[in-house]
PDB file of C-alpha atoms in Angstrom:
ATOM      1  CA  UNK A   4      28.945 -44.567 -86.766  1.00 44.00           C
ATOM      2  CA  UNK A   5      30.348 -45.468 -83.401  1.00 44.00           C
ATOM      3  CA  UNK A   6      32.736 -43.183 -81.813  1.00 47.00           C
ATOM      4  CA  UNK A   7      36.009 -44.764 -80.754  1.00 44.00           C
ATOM      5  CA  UNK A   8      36.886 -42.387 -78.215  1.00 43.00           C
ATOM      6  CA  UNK A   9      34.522 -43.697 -75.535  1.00 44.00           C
ATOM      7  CA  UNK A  10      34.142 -46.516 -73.753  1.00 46.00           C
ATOM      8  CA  UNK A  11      31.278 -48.887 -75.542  1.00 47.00           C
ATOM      9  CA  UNK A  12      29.638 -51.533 -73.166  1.00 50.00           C
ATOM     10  CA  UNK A  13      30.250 -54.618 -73.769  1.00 48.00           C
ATOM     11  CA  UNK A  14      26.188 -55.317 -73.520  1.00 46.00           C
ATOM     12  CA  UNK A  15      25.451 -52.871 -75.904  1.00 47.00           C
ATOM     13  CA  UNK A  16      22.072 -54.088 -76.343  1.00 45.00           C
ATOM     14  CA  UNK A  17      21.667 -54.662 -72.277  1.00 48.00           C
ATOM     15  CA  UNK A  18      18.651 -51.913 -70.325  1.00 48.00           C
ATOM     16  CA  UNK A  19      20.243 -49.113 -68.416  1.00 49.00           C
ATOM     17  CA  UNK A  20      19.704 -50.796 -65.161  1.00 50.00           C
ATOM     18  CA  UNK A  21      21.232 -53.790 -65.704  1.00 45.00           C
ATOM     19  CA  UNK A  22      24.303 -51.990 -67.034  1.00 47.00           C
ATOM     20  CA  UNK A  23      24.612 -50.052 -63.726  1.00 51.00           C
ATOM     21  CA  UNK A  24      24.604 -53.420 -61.505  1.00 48.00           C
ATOM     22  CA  UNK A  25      27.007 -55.026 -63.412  1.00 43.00           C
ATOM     23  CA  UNK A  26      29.553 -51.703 -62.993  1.00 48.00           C
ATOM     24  CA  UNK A  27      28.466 -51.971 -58.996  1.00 46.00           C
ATOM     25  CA  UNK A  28      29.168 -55.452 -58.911  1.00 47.00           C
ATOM     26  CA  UNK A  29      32.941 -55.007 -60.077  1.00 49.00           C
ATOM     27  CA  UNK A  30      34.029 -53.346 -57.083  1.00 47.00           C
ATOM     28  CA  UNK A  31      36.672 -50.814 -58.678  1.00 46.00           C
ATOM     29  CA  UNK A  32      36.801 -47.142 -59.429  1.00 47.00           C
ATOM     30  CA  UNK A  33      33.621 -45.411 -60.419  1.00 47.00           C
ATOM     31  CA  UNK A  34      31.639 -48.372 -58.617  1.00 47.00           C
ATOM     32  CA  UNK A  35      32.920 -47.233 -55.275  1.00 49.00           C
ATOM     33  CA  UNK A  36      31.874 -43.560 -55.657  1.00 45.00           C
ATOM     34  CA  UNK A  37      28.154 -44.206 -56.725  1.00 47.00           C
ATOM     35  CA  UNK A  38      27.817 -46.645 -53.739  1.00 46.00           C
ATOM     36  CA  UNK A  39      28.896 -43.437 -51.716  1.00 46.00           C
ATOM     37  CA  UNK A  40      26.391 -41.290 -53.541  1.00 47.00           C
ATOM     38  CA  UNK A  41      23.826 -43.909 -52.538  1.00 47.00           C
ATOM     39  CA  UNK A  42      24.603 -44.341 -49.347  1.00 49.00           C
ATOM     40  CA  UNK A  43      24.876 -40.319 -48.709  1.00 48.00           C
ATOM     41  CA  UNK A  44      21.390 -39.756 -50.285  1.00 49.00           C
ATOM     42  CA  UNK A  45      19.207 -39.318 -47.325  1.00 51.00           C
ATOM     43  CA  UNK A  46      20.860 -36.590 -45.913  1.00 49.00           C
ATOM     44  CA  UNK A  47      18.734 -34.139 -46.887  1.00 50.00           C
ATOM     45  CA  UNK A  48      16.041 -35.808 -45.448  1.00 51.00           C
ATOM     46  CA  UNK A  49      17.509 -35.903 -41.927  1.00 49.00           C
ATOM     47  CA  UNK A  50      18.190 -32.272 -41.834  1.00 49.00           C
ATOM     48  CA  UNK A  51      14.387 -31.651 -42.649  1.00 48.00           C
ATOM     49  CA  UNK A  52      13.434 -33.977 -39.550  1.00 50.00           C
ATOM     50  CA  UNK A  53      16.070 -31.455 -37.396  1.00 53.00           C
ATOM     51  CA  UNK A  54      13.894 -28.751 -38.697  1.00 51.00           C
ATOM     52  CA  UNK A  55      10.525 -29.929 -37.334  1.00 52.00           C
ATOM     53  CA  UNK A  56      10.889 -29.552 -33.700  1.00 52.00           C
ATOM     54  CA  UNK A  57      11.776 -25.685 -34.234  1.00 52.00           C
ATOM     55  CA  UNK A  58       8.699 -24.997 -35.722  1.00 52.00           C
ATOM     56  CA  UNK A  59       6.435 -27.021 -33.447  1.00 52.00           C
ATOM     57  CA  UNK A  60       7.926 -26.538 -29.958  1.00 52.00           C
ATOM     58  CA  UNK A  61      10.280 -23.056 -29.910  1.00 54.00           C
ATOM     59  CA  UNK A  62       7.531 -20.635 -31.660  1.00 57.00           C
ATOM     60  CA  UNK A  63       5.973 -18.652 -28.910  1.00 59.00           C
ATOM     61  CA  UNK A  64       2.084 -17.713 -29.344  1.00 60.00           C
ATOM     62  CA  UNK A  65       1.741 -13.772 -29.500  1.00 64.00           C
ATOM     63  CA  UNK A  66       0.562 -12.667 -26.435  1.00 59.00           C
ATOM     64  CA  UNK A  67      -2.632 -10.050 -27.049  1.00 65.00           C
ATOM     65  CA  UNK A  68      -3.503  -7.064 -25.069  1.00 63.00           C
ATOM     66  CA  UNK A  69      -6.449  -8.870 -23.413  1.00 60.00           C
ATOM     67  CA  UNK A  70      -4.035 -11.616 -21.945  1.00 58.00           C
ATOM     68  CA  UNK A  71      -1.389  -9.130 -20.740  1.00 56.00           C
ATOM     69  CA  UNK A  72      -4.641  -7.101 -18.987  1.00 57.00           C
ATOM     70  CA  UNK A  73      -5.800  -9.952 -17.298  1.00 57.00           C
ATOM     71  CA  UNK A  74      -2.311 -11.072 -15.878  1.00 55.00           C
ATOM     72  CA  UNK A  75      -1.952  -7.974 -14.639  1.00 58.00           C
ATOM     73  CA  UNK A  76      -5.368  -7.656 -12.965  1.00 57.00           C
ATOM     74  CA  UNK A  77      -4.734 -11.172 -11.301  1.00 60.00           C
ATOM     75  CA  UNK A  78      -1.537 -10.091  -9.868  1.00 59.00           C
ATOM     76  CA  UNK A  79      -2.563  -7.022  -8.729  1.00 62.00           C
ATOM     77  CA  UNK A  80      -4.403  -7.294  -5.198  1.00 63.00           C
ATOM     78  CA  UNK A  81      -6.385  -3.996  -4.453  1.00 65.00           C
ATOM     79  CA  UNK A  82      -6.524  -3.321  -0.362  1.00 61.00           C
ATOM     80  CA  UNK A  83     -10.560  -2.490  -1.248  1.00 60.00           C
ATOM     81  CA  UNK A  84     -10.622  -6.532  -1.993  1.00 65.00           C
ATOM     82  CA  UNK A  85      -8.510  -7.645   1.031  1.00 62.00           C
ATOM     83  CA  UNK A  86     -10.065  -5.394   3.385  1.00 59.00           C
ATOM     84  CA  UNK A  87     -13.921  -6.352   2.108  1.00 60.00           C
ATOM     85  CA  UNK A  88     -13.480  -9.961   2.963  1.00 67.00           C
ATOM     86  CA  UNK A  89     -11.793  -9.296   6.394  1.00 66.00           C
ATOM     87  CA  UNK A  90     -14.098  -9.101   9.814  1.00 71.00           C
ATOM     88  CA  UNK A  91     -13.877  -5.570  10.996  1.00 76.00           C
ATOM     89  CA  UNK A  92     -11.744  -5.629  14.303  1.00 85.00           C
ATOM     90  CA  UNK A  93     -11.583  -2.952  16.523  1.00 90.00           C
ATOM     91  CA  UNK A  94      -7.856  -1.708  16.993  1.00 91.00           C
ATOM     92  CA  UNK A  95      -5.821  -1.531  20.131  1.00 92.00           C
ATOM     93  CA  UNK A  96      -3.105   0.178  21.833  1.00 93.00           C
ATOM     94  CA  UNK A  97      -0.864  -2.926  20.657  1.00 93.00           C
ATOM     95  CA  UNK A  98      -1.825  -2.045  16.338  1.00 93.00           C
ATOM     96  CA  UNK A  99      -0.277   1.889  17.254  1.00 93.00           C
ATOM     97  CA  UNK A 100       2.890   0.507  18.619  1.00 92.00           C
ATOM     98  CA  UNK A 101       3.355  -1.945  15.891  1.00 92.00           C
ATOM     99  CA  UNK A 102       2.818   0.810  13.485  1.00 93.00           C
ATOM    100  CA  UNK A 103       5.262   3.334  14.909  1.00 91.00           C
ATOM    101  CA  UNK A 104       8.422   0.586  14.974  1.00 89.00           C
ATOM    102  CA  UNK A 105       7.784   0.076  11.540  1.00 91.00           C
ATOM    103  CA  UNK A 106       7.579   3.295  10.606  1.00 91.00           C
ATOM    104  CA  UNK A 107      10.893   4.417  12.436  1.00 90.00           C
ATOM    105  CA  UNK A 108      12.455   1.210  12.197  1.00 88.00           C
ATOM    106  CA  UNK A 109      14.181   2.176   9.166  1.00 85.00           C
ATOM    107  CA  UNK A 110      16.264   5.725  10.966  1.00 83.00           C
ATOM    108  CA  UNK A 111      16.428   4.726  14.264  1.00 84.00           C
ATOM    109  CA  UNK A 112      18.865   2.670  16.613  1.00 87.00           C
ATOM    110  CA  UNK A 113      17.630  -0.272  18.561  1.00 86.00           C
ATOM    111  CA  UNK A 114      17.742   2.422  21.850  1.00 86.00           C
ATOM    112  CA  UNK A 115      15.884   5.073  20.281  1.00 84.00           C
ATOM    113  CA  UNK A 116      13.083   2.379  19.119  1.00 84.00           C
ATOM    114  CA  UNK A 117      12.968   1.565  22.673  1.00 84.00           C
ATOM    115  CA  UNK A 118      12.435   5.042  23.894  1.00 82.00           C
ATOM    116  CA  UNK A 119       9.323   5.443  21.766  1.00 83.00           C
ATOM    117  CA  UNK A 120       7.601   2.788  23.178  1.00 87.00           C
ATOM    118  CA  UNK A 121       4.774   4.388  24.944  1.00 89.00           C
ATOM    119  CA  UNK A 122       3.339   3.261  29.004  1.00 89.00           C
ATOM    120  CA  UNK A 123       0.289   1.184  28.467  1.00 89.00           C
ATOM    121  CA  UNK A 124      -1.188   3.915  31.572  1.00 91.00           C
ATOM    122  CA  UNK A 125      -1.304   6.087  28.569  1.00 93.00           C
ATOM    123  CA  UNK A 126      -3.809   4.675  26.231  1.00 95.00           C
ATOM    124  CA  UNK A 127      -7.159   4.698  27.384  1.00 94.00           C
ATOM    125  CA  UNK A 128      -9.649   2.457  26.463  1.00 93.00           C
ATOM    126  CA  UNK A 129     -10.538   1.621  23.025  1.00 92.00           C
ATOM    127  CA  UNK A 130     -13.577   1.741  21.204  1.00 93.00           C
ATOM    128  CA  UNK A 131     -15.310  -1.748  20.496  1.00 89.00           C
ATOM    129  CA  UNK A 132     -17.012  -0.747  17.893  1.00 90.00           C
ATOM    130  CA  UNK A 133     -20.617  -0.645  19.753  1.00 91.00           C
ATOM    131  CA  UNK A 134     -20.053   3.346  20.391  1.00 93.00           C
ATOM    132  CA  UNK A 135     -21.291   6.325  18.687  1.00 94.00           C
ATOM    133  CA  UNK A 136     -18.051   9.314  18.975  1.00 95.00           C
ATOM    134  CA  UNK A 137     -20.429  10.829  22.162  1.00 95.00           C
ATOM    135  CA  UNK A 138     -20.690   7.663  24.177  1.00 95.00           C
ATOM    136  CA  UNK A 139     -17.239   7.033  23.410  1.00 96.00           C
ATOM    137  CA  UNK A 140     -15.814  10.466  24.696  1.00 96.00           C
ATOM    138  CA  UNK A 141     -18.425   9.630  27.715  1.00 95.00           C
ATOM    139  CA  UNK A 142     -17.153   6.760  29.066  1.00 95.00           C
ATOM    140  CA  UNK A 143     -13.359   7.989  28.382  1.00 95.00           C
ATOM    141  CA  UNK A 144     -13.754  11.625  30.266  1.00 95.00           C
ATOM    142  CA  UNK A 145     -16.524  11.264  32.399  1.00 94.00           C
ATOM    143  CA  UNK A 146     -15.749  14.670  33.915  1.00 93.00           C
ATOM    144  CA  UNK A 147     -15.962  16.648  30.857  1.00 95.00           C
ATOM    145  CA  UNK A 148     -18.261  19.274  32.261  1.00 93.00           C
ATOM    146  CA  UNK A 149     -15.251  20.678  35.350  1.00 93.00           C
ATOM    147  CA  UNK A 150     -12.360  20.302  32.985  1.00 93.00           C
ATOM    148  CA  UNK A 151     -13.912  22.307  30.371  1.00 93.00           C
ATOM    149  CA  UNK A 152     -15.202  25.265  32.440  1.00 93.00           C
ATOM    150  CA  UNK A 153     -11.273  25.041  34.476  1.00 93.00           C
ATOM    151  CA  UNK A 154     -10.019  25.806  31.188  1.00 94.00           C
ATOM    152  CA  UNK A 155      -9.275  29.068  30.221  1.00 92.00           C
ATOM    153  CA  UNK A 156      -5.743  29.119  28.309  1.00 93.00           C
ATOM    154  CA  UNK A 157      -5.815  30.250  24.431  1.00 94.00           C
ATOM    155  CA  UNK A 158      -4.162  29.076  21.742  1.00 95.00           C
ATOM    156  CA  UNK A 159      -4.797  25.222  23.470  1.00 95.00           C
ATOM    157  CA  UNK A 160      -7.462  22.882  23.153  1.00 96.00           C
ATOM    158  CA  UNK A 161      -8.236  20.256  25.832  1.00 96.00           C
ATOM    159  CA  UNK A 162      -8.866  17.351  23.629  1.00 97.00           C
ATOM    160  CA  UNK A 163      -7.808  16.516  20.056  1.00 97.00           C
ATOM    161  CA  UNK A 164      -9.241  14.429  17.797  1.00 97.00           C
ATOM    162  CA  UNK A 165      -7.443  13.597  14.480  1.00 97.00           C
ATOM    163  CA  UNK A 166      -9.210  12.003  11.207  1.00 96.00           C
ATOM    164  CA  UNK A 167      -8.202  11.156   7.818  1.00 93.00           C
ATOM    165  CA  UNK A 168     -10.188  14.592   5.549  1.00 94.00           C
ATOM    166  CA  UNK A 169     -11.838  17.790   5.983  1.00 94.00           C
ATOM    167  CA  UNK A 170     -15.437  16.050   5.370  1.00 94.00           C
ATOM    168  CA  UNK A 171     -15.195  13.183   8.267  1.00 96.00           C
ATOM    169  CA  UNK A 172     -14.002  16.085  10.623  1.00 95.00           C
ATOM    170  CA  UNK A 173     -17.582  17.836  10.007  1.00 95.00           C
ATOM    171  CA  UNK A 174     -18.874  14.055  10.533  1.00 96.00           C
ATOM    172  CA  UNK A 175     -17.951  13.514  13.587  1.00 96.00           C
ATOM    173  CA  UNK A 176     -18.196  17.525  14.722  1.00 96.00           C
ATOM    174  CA  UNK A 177     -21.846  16.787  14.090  1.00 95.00           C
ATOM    175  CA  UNK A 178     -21.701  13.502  15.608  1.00 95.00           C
ATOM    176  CA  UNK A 179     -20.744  14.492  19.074  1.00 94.00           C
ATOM    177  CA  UNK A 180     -23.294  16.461  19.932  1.00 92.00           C
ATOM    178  CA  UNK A 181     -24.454  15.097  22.711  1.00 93.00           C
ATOM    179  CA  UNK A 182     -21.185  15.283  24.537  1.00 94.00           C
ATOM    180  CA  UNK A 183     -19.579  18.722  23.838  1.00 90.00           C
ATOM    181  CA  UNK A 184     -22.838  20.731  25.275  1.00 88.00           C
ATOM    182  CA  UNK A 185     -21.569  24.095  25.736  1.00 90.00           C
ATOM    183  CA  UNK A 186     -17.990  23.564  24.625  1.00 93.00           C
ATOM    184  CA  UNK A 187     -16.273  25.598  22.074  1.00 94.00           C
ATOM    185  CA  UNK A 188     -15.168  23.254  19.032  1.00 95.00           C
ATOM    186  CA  UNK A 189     -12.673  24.202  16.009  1.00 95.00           C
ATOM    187  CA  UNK A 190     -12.444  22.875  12.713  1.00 94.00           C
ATOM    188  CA  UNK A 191      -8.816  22.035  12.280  1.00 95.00           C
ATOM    189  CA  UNK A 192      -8.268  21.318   8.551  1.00 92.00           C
ATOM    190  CA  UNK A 193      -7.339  23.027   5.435  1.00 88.00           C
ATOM    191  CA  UNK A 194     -10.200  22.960   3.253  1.00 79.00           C
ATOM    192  CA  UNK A 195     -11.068  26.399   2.202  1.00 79.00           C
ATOM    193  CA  UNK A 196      -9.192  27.802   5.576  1.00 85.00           C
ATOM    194  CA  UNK A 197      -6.289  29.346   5.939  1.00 90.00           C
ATOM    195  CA  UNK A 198      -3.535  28.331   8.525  1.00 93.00           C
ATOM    196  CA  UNK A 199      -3.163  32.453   9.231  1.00 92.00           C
ATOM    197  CA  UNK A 200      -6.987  32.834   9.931  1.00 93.00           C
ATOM    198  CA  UNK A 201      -6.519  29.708  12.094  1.00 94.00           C
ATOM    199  CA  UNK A 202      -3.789  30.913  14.336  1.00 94.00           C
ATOM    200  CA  UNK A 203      -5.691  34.448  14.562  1.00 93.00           C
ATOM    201  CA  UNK A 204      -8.607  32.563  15.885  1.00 93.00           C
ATOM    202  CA  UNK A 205      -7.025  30.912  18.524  1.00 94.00           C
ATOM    203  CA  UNK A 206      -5.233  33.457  19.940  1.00 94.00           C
ATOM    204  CA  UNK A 207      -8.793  35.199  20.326  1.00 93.00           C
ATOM    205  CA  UNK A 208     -11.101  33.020  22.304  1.00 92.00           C
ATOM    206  CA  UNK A 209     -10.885  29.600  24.350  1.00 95.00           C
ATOM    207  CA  UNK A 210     -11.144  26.541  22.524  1.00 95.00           C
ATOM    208  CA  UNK A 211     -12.038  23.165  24.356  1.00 96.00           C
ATOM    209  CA  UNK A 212     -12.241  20.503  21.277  1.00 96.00           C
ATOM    210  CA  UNK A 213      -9.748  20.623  18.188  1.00 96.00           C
ATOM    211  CA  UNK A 214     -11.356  18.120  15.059  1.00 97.00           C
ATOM    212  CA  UNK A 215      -9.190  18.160  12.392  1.00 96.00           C
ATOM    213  CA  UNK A 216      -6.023  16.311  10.001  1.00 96.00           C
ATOM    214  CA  UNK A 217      -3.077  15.959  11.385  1.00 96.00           C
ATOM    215  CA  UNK A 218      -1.193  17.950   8.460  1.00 94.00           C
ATOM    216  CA  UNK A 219      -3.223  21.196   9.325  1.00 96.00           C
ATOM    217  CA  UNK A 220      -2.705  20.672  13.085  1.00 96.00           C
ATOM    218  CA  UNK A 221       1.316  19.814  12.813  1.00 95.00           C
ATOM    219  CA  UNK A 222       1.538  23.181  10.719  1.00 95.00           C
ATOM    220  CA  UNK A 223      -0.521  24.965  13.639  1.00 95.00           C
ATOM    221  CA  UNK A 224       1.864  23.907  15.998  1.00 95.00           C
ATOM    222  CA  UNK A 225       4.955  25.084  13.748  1.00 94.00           C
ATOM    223  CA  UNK A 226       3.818  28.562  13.348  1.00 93.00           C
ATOM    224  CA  UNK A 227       2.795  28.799  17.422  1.00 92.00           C
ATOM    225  CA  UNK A 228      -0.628  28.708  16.706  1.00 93.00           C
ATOM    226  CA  UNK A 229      -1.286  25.330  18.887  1.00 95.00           C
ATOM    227  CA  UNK A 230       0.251  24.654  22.008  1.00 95.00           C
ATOM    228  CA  UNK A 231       0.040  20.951  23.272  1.00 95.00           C
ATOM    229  CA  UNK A 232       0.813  21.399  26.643  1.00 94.00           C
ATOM    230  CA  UNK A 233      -2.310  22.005  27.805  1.00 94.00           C
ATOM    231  CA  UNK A 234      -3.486  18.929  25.763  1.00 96.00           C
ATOM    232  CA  UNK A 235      -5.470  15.983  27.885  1.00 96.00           C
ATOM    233  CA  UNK A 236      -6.690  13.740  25.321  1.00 97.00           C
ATOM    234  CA  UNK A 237      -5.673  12.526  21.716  1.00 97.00           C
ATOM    235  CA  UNK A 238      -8.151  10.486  20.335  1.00 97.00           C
ATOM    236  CA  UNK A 239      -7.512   8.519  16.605  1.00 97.00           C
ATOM    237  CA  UNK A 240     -10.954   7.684  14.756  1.00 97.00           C
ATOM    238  CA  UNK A 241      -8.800   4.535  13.848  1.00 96.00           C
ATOM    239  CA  UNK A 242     -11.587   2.434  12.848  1.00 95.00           C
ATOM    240  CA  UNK A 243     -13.168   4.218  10.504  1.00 94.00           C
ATOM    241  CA  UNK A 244     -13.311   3.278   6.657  1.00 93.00           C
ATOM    242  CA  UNK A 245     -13.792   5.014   3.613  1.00 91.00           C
ATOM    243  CA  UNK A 246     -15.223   4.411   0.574  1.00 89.00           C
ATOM    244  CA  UNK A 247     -11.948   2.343  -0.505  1.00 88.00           C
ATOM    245  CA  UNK A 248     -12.392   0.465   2.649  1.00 89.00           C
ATOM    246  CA  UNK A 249      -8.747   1.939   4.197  1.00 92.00           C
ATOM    247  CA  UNK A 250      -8.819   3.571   7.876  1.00 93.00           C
ATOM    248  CA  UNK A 251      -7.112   6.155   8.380  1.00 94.00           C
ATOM    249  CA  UNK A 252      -3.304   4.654   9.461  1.00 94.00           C
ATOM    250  CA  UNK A 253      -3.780   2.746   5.630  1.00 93.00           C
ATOM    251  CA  UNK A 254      -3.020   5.674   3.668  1.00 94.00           C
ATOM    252  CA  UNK A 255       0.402   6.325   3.600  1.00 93.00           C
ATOM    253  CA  UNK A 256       0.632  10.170   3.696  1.00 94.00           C
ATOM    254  CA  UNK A 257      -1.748  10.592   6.554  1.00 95.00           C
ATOM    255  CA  UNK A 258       0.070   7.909   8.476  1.00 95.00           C
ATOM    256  CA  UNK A 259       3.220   9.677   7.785  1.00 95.00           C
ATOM    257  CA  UNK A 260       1.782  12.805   8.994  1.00 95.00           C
ATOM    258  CA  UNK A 261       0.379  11.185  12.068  1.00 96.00           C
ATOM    259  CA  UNK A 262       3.911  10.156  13.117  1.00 94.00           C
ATOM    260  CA  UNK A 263       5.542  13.373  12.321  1.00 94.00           C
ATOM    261  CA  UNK A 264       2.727  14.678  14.820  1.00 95.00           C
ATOM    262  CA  UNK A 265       3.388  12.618  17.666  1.00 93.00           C
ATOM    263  CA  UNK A 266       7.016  13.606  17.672  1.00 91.00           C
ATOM    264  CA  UNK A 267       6.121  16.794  18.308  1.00 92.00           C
ATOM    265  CA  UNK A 268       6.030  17.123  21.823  1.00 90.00           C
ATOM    266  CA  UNK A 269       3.057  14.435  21.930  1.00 93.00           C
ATOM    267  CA  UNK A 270       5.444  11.564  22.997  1.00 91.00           C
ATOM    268  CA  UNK A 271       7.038  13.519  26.491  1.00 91.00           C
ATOM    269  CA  UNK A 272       3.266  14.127  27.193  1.00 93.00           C
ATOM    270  CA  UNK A 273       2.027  10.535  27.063  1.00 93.00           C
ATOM    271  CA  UNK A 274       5.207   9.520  28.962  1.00 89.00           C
ATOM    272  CA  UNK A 275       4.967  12.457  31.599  1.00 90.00           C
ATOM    273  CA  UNK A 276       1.545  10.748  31.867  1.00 89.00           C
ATOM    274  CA  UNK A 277      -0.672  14.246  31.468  1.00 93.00           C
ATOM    275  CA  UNK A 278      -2.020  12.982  28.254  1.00 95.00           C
ATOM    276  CA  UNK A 279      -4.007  10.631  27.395  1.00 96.00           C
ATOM    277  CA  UNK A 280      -4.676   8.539  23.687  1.00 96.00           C
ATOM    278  CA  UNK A 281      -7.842   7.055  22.589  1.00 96.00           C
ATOM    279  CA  UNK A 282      -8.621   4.828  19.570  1.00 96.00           C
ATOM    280  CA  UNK A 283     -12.138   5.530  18.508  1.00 95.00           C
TER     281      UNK A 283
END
């Protein structure tokens, strides 16, 4: 039985295809909207292609611990590597001044910067890195021998020599030997000494040489312990490394200390010309 209530095609006995071009060909009504279907059909296609590029070329690759170790290592320069592949070169008068307007560049007035620049009469000559400490002090203070035995004030030394620890200050106290002969020598540092037992000591006997850090000595001088005045020479053992390869102006809180020193009276000395500095 054929139902009358829907359209019958005319080919009834026509394929399925051929039916569907003949409706296309007329032109009219449904005809219009399945060419639209057709022609809409890829669509899907095109939004997987926009999809592609996301997954290939924004997706970052996980960075591991390893990775984010070694960036860090290469960006990190240690002074131990700069300093091993630089020539050791002996410093100079010209290294201290540069130092000290750096250092007080940052609370001080163009005028007062000025004022702290020291006389070149007051540096004496600087080691060249051919001296043992006893030569050195020879050839800077050939009359060691008749300024020692003139000196008779306590709580003073006649020479000063500042270093970066308690062990390099027994270094070079053994080291200089040949130079101090009969002179009285101090150990100016805080390892297993007490500032009080320090100050008592002073006031006692006559001291000619003061080896020590320049924290311990700058606290000696605050509690009265220390006077410079008497002071003839300051000597730095500058060039000396440790075992990190950094002298003793590298390290920050030394150099700090250093500076904090040489406010303390030390600068109207070297400028009044009755004391001398030395860069060993």
């Amino acid at each position: 039985m054929v139902d009358l209530g829907k359209e019958i095609c005319p080919f009834a006995f026509c394929s399925k295809e051929v039916c569907q071009s003949l409706e296309a060909s007329d032109g009219e009504g449904g005809g219009d909207t399945e060419m639209m279907q057709q022609e809409t059909a890829p669509v899907p296609a095109l939004s997987k292609k926009t999809k592609q590029p996301k997954e290939c070329f924004l997706i970052k690759p996980k960075e591991t611990s390893e990775d984010a170790t070694k960036t860090r290592k290469r960006r990190k320069k240690k002074i131990t590597d700069v300093l091993a592949k630089s020539e050791p070169k002996p410093g100079t008068p010209e290294d201290l001044q540069k130092l000290m307007k750096d250092y007080f560049s940052s609370n001080r007035s163009v005028i007062e910067l000025e004022e702290l620049n020291l006389p070149d009469s007051c540096f004496l000559k600087a080691n060249d890195l051919t001296h043992s400490l006893s030569s050195y002090l020879k050839e800077i203070c050939p009359k060691w021998v008749k300024l020692r035995k003139n000196h008779s004030e306590k709580k003073s030394v006649l020479m000063l020599i500042i270093c970066g620890s308690a062990i390099r200050a027994l270094e070079l106290i053994r080291s200089m030997t040949a130079f101090r002969g009969d002179s009285k020598v101090m150990k100016l540092f805080a390892k297993h000494i007490k500032v009080q037992e320090q100050v008592k000591l002073l006031e006692k006997r006559v001291v000619h040489l003061g080896v020590g850090t320049p924290g311990r000595i700058k606290e000696l001088i605050k509690q009265g312990g220390l006077n410079l005045n008497p002071l003839k020479f300051l000597v730095f053992d500058w060039n000396w490394r440790d075992q990190k390869l950094r002298r003793m102006m590298d390290i920050p809180e030394i150099r700090k200390e250093v500076f904090e020193l040489l406010e303390m009276g030390v600068f109207s000395l070297c400028k009044s010309e009755s004391l001398k500095l030395g860069l060993f």
